[in-house]
Coordinates of C-alpha atoms in Angstrom, one line a residue:
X1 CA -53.7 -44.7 48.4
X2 CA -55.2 -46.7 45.9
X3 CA -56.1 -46.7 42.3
X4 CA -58.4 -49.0 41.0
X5 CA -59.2 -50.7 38.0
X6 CA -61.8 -52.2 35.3
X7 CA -61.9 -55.8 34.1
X8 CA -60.1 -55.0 30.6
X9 CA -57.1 -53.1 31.1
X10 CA -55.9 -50.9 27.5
X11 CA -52.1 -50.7 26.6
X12 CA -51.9 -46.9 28.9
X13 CA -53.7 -48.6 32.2
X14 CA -51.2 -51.1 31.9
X15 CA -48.8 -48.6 31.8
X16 CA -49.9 -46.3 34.5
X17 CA -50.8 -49.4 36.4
X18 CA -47.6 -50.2 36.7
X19 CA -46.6 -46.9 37.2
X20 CA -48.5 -46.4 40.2
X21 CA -47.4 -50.0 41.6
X22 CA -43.6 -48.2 41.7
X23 CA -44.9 -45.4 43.1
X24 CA -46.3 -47.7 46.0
X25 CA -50.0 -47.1 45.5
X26 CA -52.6 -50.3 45.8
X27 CA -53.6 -51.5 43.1
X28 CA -57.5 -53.2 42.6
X29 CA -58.6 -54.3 39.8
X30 CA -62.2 -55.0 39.6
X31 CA -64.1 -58.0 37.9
X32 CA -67.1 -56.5 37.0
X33 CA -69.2 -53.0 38.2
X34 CA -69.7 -54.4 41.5
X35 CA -67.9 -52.9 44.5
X36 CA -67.1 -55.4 47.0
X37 CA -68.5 -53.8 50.7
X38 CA -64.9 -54.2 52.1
X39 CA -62.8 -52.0 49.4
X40 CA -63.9 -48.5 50.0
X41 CA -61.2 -47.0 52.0
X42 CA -61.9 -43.3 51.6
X43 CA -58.5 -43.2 49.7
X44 CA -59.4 -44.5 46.4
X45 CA -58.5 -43.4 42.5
X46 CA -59.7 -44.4 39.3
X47 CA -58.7 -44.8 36.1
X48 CA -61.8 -45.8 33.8
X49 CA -64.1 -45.5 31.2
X50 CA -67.1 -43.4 31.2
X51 CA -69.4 -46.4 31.8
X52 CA -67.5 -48.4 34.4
X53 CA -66.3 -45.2 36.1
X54 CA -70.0 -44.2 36.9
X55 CA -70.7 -47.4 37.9
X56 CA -68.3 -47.7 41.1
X57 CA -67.1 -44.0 41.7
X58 CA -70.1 -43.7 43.8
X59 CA -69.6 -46.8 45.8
X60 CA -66.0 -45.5 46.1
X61 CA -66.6 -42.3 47.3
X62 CA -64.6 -41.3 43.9
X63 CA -65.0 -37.4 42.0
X64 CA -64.7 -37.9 38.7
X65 CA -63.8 -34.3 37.2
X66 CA -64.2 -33.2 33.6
X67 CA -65.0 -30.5 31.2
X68 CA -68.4 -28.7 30.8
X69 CA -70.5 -30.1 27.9
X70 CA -70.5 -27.1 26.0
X71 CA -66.9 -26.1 26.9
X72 CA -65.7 -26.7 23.0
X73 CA -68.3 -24.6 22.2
X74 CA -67.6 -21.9 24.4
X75 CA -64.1 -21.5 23.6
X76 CA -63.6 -18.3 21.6
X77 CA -63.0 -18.5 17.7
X78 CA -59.0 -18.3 17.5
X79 CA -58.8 -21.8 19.7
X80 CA -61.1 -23.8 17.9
X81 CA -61.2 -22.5 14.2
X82 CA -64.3 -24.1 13.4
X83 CA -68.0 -23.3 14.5
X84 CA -68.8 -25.8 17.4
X85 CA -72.4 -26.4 18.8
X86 CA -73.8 -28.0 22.0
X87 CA -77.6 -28.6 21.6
X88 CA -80.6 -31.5 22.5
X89 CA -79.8 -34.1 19.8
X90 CA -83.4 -33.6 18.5
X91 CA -82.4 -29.8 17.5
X92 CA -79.5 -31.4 15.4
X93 CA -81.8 -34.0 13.4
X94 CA -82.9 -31.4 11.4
X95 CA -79.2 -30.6 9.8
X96 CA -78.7 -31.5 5.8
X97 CA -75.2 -31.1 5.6
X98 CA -72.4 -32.9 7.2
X99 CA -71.2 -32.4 10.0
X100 CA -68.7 -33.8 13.1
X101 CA -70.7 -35.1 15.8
X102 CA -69.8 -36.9 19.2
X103 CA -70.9 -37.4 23.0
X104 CA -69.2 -34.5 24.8
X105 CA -68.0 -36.7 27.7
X106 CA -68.9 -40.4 26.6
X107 CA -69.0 -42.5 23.2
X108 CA -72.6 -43.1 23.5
X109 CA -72.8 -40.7 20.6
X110 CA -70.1 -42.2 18.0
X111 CA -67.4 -39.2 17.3
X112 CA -68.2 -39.7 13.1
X113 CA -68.7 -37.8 10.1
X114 CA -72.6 -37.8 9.8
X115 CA -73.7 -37.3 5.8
X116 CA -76.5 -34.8 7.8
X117 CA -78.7 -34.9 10.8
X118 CA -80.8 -37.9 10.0
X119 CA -77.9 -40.1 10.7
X120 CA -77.5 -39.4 14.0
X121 CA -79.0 -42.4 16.5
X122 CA -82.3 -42.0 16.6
X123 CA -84.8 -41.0 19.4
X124 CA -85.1 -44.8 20.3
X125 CA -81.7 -44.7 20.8
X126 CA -80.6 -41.5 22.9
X127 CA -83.0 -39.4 24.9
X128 CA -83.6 -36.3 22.5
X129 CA -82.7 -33.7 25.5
X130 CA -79.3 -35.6 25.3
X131 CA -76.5 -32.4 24.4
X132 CA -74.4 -33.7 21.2
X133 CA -71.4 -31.8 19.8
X134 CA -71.9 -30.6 16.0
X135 CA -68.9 -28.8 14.3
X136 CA -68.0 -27.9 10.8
X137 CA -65.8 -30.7 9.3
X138 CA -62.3 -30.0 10.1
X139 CA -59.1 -32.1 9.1
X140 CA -55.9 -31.8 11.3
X141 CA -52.7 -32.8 10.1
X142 CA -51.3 -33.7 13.4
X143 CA -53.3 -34.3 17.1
X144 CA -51.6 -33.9 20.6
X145 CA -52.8 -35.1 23.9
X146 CA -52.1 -32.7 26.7
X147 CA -52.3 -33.7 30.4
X148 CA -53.1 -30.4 32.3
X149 CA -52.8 -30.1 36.1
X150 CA -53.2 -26.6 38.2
X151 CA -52.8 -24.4 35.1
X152 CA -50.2 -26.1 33.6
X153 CA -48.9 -28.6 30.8
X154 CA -47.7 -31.5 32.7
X155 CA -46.9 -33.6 30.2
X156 CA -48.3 -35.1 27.0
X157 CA -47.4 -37.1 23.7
X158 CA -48.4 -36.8 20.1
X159 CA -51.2 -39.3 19.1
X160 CA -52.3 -39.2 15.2
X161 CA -50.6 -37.7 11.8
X162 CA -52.3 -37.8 8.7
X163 CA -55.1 -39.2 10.7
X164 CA -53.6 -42.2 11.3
X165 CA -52.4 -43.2 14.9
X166 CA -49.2 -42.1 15.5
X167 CA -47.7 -41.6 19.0
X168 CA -45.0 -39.2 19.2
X169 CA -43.1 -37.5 21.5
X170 CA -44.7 -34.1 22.6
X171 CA -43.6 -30.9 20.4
X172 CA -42.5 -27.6 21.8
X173 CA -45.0 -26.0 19.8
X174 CA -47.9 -28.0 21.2
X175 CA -47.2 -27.4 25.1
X176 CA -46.7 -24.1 24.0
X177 CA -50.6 -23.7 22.4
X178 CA -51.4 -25.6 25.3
X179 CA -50.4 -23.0 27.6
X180 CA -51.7 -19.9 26.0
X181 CA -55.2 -21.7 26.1
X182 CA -54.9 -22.5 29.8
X183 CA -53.5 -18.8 30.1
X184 CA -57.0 -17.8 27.9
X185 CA -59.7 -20.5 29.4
X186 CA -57.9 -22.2 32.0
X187 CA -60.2 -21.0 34.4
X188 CA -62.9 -22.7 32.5
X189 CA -61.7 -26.3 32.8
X190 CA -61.1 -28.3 36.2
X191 CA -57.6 -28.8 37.8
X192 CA -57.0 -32.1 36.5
X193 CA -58.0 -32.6 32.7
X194 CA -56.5 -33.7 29.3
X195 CA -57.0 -31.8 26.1
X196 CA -56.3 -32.6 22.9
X197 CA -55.1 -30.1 20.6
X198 CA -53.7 -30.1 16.9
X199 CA -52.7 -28.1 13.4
X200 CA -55.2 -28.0 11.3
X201 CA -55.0 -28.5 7.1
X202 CA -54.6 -25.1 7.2
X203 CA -51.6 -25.3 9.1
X204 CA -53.3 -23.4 12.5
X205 CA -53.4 -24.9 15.5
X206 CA -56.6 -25.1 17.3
X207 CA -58.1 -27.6 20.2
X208 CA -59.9 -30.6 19.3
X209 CA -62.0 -31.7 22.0
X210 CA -61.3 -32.2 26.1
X211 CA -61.2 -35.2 27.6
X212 CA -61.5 -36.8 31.2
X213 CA -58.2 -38.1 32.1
X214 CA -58.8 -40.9 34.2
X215 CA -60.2 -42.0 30.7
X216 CA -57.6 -41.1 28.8
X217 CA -54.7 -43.0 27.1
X218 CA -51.2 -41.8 27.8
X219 CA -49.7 -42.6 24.9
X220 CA -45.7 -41.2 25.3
X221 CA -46.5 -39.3 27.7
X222 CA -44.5 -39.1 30.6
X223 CA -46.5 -41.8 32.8
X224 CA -45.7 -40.1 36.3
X225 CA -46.9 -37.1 35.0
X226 CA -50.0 -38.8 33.7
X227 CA -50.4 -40.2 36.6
X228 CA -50.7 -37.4 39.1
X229 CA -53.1 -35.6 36.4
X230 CA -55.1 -39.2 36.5
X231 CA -55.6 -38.8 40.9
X232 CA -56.3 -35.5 41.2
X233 CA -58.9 -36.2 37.8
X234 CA -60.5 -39.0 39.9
X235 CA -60.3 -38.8 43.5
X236 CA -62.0 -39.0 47.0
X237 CA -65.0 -37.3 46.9
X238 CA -64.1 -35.6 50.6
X239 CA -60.8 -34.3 48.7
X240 CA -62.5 -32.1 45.7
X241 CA -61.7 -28.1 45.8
X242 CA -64.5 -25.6 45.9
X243 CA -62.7 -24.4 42.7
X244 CA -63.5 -28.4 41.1
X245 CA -66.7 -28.9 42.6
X246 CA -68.6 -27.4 39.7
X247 CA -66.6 -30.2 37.1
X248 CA -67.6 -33.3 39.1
X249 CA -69.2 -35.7 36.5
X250 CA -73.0 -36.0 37.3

């Protein structure tokens, strides 16, 4: 088994990195995009960004999983708190309020505060057909990443208080939200995803956005925990369930 790599490696790859190493896994790290003709073993895992992860997991033979684009949106009231949107970006120009706005599954959308519509990048920027999430400004006291695997919370750490980066040890009473939404809308999300949850201003907790987890950081999570959410999140193509075929990225 191997798990490879990009060029820059953040504070959580080094850690699961190493992690992996333990655990007697190969480790590649790649220089660039390119996939030398010799690597692909049928046996590879990646842990990425968006960008670099669809640039080799093809080559690879690599499934990226994550979450629908409009699975925020879909989530009913009482786990989100907020109104949340999915539409074409050129449906959300014509907002004049502000509003929360981000990439569902990238950053090529900044995750901001926009003053209204007409801040967003432009149509000589994004495609207009391109799906943004909108949703009513919300502030949250304290954020939690959750790694999820087969319907339950593996392990996860706290990331931000006060909206300032924070990492914390996970709370009871965050792996317990986490587990009434995968109880709720498990079904709704692939095997292998993080999500990041949190208590909002007005002291309710409600989920903030899901995230792929081979792009994830780990934060104090539990980094063998992470990790096995991280290869089933991005593995051999050959290896994906019928249940995880409809969250394979592109």
């Amino acid at each position: 088994m191997r798990l490879v790599l990009p060029p820059r490696l953040t504070a959580s790859a080094r850690i699961l990195r190493d992690t992996a190493r333990r655990r007697g896994l190969r480790i590649t790290q790649l220089p660039d995009g390119t996939v030398p003709g010799a690597l692909p073993d049928g046996d590879a895992h990646l842990h990425a960004g968006p960008s670099f992860a669809d640039a080799v997991a093809p080559a690879l033979g690599i499934a990226p999983l994550e979450a629908p684009a409009d699975w925020l949106a879909r989530l009913p009231a009482a786990f989100v708190r907020r109104e949340v949107r999915a539409v074409p970006i050129r449906e959300a120009y014509a907002l004049r309020r502000p509003v929360f706005a981000k990439s569902p599954n990238d950053k090529s959308i900044p995750a901001l505060v926009y003053a209204d519509g007409s801040r967003l990048p432009g149509p000589d920027a994004v495609d207009p057909d391109t799906v943004v999430l909108l949703s009513d400004v919300t502030v949250f006291d304290t954020e939690y990443r959750l790694y999820l695997l087969d319907g339950q919370v593996r392990t996860g750490s706290r990331y931000a208080a006060s909206g300032r980066f924070d990492p914390a040890p996970l709370s009871a009473s965050a792996r317990a939200f986490g587990s009434e939404l995968l109880t709720a809308a498990g079904h709704t999300l692939p095997s292998a995803i993080v999500v990041d949850v949190g208590i909002t201003d007005a002291g309710q907790w409600a989920v903030v956005e899901a995230n792929a987890a081979w792009a994830s950081g780990c934060y104090h999570s539990d980094p063998e925990c992470a990790l096995d959410v991280v290869l089933r999140a991005a593995g051999p193509r050959a290896q994906v369930t019928e249940r995880d075929a409809a969250f394979v990225r592109g």
